[in-house]
PDB file of C-alpha atoms in Angstrom:
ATOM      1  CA  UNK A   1       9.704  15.197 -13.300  1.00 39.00           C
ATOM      2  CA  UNK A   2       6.098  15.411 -13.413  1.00 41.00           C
ATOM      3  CA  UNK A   3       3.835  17.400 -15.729  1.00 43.00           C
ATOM      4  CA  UNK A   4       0.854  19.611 -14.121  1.00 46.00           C
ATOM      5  CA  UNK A   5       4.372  21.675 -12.707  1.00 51.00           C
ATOM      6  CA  UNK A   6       3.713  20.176  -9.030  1.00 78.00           C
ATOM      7  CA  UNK A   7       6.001  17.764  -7.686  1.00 89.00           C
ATOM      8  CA  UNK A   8       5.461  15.588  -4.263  1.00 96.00           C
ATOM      9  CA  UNK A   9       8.289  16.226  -1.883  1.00 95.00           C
ATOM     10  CA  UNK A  10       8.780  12.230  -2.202  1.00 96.00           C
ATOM     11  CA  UNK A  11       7.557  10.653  -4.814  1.00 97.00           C
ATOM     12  CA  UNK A  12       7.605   6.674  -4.784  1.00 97.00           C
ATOM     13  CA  UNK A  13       7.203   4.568  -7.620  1.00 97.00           C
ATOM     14  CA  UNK A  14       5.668   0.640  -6.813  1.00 98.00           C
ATOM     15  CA  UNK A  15       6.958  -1.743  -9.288  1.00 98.00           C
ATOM     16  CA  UNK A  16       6.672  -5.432  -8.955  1.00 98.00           C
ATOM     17  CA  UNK A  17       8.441  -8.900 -10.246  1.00 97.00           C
ATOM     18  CA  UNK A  18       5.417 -10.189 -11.919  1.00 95.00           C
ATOM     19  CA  UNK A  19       1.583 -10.309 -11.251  1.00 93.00           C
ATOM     20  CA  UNK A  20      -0.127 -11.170  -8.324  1.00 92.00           C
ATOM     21  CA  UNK A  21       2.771 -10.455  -6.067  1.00 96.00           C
ATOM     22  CA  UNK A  22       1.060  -7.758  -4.017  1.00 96.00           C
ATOM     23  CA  UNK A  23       1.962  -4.232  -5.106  1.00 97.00           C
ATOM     24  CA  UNK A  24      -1.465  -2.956  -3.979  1.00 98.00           C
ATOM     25  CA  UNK A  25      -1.778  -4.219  -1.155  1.00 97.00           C
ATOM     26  CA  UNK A  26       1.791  -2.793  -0.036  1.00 98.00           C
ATOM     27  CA  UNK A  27       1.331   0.522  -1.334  1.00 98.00           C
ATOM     28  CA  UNK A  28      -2.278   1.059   0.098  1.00 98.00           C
ATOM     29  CA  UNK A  29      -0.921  -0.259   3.301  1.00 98.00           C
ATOM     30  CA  UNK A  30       1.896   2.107   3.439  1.00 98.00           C
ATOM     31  CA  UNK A  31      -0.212   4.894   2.259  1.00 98.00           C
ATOM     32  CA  UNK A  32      -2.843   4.230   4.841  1.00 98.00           C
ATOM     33  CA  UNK A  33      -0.170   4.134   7.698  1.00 97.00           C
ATOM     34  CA  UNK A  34       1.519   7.221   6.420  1.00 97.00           C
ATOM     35  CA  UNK A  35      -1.854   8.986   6.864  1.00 97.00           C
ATOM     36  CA  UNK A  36      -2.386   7.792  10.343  1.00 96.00           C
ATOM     37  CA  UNK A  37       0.496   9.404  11.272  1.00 95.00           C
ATOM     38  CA  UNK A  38      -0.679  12.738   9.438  1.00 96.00           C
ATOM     39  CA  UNK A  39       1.141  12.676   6.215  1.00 96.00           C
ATOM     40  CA  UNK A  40      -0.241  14.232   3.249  1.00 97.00           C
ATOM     41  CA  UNK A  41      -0.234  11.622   0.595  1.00 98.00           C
ATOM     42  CA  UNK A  42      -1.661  10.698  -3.111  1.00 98.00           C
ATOM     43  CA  UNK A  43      -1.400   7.878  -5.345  1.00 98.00           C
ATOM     44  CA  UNK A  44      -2.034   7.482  -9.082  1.00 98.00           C
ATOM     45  CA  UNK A  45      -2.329   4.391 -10.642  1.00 98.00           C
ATOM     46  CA  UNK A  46      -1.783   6.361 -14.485  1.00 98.00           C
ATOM     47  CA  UNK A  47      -3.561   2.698 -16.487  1.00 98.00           C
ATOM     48  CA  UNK A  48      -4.998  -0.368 -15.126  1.00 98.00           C
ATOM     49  CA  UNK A  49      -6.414  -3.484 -16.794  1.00 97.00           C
ATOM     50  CA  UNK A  50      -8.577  -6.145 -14.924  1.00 96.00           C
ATOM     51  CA  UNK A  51     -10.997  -8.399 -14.941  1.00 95.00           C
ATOM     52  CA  UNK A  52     -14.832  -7.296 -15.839  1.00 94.00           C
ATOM     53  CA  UNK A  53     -16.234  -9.417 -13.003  1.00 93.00           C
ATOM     54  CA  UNK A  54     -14.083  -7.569 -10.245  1.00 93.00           C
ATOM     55  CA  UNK A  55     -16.615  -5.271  -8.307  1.00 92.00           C
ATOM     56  CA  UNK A  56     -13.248  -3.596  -6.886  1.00 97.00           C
ATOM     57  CA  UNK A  57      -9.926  -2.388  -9.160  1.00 98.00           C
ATOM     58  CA  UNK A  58      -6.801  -1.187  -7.636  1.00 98.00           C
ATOM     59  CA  UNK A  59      -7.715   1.844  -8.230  1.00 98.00           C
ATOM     60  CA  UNK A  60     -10.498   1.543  -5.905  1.00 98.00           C
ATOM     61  CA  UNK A  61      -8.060  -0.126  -2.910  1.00 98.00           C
ATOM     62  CA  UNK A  62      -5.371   2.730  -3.759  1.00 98.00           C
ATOM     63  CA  UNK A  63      -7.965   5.687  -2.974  1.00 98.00           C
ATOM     64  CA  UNK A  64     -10.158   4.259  -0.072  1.00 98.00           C
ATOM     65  CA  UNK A  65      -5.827   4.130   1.369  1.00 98.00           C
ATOM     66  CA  UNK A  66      -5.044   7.272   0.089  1.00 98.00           C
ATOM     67  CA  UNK A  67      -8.504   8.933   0.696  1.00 97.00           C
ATOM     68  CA  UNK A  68      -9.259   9.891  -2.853  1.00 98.00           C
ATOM     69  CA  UNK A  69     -11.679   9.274  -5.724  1.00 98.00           C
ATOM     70  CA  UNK A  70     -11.028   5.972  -7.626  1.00 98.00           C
ATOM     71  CA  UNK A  71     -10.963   8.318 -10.528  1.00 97.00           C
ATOM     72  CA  UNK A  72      -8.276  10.468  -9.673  1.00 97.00           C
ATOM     73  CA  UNK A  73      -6.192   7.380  -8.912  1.00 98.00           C
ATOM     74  CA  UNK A  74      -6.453   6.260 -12.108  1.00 98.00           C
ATOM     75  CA  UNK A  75      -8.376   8.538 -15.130  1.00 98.00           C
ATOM     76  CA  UNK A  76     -11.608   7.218 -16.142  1.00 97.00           C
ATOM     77  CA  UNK A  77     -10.466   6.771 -19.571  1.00 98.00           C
ATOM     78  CA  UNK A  78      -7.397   4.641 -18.542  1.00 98.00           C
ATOM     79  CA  UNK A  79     -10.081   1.789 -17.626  1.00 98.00           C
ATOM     80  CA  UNK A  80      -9.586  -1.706 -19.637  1.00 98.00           C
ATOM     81  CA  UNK A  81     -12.202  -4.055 -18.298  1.00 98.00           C
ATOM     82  CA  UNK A  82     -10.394  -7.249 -19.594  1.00 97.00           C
ATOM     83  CA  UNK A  83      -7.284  -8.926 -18.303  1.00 95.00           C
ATOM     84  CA  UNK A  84      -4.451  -8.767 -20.450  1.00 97.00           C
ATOM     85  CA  UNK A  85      -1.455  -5.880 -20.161  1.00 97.00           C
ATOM     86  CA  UNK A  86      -3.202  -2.669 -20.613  1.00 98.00           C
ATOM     87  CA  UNK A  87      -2.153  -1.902 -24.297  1.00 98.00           C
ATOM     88  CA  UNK A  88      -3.130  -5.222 -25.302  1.00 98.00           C
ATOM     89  CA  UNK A  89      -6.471  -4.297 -23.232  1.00 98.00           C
ATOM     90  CA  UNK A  90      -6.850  -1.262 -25.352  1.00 98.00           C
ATOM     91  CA  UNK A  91      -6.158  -2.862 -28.840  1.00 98.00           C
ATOM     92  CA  UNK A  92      -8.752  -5.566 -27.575  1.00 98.00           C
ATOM     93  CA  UNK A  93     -11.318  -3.542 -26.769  1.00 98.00           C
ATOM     94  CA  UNK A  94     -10.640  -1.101 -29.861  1.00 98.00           C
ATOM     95  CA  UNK A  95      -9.565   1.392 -28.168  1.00 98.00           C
ATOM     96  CA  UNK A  96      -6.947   4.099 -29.152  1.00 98.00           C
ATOM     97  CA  UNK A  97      -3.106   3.122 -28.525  1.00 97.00           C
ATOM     98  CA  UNK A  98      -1.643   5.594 -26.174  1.00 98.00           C
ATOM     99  CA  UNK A  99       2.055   5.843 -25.235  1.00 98.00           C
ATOM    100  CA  UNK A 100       4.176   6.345 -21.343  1.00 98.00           C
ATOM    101  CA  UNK A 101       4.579   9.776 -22.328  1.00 98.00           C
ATOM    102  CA  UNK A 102       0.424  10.256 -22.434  1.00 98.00           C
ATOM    103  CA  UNK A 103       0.543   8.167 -18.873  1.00 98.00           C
ATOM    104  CA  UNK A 104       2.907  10.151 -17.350  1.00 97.00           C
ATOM    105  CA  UNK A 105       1.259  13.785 -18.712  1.00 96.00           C
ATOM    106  CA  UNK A 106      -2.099  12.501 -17.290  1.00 97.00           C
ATOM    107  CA  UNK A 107      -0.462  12.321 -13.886  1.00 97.00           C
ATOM    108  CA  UNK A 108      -2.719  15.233 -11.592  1.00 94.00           C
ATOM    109  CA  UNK A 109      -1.797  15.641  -7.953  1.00 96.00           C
ATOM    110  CA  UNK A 110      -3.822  17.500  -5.619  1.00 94.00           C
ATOM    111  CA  UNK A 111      -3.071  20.815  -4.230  1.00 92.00           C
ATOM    112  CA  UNK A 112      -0.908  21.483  -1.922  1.00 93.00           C
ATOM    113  CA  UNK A 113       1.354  19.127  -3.254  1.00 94.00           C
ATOM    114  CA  UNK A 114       1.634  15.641  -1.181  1.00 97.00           C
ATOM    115  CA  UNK A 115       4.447  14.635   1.392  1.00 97.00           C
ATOM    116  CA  UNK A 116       4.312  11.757  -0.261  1.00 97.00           C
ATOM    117  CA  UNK A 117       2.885  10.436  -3.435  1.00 98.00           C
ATOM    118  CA  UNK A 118       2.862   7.150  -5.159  1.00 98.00           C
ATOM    119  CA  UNK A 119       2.871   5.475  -8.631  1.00 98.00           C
ATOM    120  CA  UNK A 120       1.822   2.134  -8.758  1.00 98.00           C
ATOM    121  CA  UNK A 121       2.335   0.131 -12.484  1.00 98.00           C
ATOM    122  CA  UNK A 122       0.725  -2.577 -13.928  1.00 97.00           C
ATOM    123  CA  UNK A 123       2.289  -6.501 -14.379  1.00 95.00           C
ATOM    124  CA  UNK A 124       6.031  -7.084 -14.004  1.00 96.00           C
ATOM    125  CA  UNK A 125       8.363  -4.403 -14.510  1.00 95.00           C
ATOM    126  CA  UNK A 126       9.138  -5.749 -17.944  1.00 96.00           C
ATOM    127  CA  UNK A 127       5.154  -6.101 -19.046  1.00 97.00           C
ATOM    128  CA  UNK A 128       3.838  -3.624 -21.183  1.00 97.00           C
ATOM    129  CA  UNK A 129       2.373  -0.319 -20.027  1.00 98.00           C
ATOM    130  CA  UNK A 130       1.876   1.235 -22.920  1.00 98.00           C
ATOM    131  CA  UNK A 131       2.201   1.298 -26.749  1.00 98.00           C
ATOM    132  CA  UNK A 132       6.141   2.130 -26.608  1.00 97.00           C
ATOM    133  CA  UNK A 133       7.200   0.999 -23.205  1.00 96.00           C
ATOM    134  CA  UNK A 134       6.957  -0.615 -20.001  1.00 97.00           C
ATOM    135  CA  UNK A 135       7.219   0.062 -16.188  1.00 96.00           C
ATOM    136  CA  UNK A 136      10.970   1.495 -16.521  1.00 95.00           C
ATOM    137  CA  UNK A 137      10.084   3.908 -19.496  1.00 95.00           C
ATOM    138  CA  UNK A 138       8.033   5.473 -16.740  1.00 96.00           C
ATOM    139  CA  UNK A 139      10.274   5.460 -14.369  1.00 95.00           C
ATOM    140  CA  UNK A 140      12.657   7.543 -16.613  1.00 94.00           C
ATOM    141  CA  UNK A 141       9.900   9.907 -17.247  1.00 95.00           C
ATOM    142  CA  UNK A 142       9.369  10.328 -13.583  1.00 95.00           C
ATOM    143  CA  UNK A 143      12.377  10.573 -12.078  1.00 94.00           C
ATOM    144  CA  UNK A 144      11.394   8.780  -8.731  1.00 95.00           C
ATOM    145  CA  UNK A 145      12.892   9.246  -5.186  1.00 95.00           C
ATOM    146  CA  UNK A 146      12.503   5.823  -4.265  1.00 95.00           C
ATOM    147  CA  UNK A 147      11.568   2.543  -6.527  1.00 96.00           C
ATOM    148  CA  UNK A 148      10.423   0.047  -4.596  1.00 97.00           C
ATOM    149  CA  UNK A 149      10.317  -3.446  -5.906  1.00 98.00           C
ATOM    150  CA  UNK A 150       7.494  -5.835  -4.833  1.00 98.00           C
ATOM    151  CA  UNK A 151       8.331  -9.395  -4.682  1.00 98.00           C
ATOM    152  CA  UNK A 152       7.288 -12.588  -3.346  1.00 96.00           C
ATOM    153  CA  UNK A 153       9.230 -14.297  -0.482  1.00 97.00           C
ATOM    154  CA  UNK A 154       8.767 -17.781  -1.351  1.00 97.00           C
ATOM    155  CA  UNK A 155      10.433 -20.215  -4.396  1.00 97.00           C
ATOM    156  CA  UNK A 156      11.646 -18.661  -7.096  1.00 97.00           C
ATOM    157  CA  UNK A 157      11.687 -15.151  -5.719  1.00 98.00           C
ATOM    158  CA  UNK A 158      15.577 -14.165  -6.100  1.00 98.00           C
ATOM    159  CA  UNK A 159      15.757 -14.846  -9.734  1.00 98.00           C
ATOM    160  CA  UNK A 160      13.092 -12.661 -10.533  1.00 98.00           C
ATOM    161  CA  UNK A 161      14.434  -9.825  -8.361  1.00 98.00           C
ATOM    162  CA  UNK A 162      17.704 -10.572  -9.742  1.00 98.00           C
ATOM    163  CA  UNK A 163      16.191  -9.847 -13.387  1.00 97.00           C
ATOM    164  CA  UNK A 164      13.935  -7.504 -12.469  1.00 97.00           C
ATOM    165  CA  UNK A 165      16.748  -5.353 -10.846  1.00 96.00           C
ATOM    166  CA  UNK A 166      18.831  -5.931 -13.493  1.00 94.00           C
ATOM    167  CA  UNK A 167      15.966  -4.294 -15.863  1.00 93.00           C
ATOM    168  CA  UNK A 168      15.832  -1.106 -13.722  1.00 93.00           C
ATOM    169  CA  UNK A 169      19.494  -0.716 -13.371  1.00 90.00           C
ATOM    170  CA  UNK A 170      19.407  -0.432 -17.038  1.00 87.00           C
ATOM    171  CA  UNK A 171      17.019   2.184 -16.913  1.00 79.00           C
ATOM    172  CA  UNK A 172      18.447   5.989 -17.096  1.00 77.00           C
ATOM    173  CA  UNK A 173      17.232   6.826 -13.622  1.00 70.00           C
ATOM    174  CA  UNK A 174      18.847   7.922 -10.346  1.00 66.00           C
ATOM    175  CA  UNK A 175      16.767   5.929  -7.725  1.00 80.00           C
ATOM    176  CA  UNK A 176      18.108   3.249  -5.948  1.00 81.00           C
ATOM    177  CA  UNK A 177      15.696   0.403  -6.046  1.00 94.00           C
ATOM    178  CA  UNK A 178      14.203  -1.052  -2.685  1.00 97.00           C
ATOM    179  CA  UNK A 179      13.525  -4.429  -2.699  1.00 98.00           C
ATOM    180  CA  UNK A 180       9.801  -5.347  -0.476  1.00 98.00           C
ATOM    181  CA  UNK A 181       9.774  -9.139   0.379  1.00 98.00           C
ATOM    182  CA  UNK A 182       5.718  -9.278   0.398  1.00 97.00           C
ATOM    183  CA  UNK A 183       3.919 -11.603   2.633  1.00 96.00           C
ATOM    184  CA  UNK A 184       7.280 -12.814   4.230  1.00 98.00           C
ATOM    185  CA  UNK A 185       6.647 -15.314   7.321  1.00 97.00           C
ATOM    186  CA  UNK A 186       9.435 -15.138   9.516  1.00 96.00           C
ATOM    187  CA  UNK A 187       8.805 -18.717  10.581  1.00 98.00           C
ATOM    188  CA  UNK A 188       9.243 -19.723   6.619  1.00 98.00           C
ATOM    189  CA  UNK A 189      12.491 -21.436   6.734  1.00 98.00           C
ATOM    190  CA  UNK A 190      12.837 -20.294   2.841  1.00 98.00           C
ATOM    191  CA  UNK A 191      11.379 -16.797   3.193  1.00 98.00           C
ATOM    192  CA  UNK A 192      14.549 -16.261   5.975  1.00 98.00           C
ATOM    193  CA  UNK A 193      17.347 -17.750   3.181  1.00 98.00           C
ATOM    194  CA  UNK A 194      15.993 -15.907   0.275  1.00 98.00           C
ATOM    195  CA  UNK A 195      16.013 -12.903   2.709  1.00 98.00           C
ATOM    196  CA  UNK A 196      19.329 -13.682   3.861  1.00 98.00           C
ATOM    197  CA  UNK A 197      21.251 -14.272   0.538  1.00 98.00           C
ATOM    198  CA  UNK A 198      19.945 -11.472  -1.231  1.00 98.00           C
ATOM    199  CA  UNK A 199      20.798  -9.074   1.884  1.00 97.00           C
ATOM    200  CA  UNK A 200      24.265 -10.951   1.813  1.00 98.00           C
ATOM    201  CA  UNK A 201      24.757 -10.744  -2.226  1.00 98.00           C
ATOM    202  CA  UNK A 202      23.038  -7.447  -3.002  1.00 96.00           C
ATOM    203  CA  UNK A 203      23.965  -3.930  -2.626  1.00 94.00           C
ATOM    204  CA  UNK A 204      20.481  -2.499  -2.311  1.00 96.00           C
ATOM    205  CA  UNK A 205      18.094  -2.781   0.923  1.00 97.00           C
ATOM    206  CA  UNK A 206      15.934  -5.850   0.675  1.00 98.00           C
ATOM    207  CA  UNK A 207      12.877  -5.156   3.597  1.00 98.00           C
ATOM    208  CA  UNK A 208      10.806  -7.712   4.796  1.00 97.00           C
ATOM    209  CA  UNK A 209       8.001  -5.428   6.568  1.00 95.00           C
ATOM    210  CA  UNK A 210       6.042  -2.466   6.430  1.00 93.00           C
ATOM    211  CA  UNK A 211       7.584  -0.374   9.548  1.00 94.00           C
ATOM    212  CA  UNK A 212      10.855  -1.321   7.841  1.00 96.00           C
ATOM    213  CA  UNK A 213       9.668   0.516   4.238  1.00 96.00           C
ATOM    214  CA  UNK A 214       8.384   3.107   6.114  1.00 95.00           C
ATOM    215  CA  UNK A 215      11.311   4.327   7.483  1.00 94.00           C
ATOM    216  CA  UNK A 216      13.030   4.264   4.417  1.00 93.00           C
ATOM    217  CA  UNK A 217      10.773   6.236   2.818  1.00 91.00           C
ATOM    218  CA  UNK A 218      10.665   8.625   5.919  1.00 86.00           C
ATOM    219  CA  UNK A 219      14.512   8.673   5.701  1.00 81.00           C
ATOM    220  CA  UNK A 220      14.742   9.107   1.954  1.00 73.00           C
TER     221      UNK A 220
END
């Protein structure tokens, strides 16, 4: 579902474990390799918080990828320069609260409609995104062909999947999730036996590069 009455023929939703594990930089690098290969693609990043001091947000990375305006990434208005979860941002910075549903209705995409279009979140996929909901109230809204799931590949990494899966599964949705092992290192003894138990002990795909997500999405 989307609300300007235009839908993507894929649309992808980027959802991560926590902070800082990459979900950026994996969606600009998909988007940019999708458009090397001549695929018509958008991405909308509906709120983001960050630091004042940062000369660059995401939604800057996501359209110099995508080939957009930073502000139709992300409205202008769904700007919190400080770094806290973007509601918190918004009560900080007394601002008005706004809810998933006003995220989600805010969502524009271009004309013609892309090939492929994605949604990136902010924080974990538990951390607030708005004033009633997080990261999977979205997804619900949106109705997603493909979730991925960015994760780091080093300690720690398969409970947080584990949890964080177990938080989308919950979610009344009909996208499988795809788990992204970011900045796995083959040569990372750990990286290859967190790769290899979740592949072993999980029934969705867990991909540890970028060709690898790209043909998913492609096959999707």
């Amino acid at each position: 579902m989307t609300f300007d009455g235009l839908r993507p023929q894929r649309l992808v939703v980027v959802v991560g474990t926590g902070t800082e594990v990459g979900k950026t930089w994996v969606a600009a690098r998909l988007l940019r390799d999708l458009r090397a290969n001549g695929v018509h693609v958008a991405a909308r990043k509906p709120v983001q918080s960050f630091d004042p001091d940062d000369s660059l947000t995401d939604a800057h990375h996501l359209a110099d990828a995508s080939g957009e305006s930073p502000m139709d990434v992300c409205p202008r208005h769904r700007w919190y320069p400080i770094a806290m979860a973007p509601p918190m941002a918004a009560d900080a910075l007394a601002r008005p609260e706004f809810s998933v549903e006003d995220l989600a209705a805010e969502i524009q995409w271009p004309l013609p409609a892309p090939d492929v279009a994605f949604v990136e979140t902010a924080g974990g996929i538990r951390s607030p995104l708005a004033s009633n909901g997080d990261a999977i109230s979205l997804i619900e809204l949106l109705q997603p062909d493909i979730v991925l799931l960015v994760a780091d590949a080093g300690l720690g990494t398969i409970n947080s999947i584990l949890l964080s899966l177990e938080a989308i599964n919950s979610g009344a949705h009909v996208a499988t999730p795809v788990v992204v092992l970011n900045r796995f290192d083959p040569a990372d003894d750990l990286h290859r036996r967190n790769r290899d138990w979740l592949t072993k002990h999980l029934d969705v795909d867990v991909l540890s590069s970028v060709p690898a997500v790209l043909a998913k999405i492609k096959a999707n």
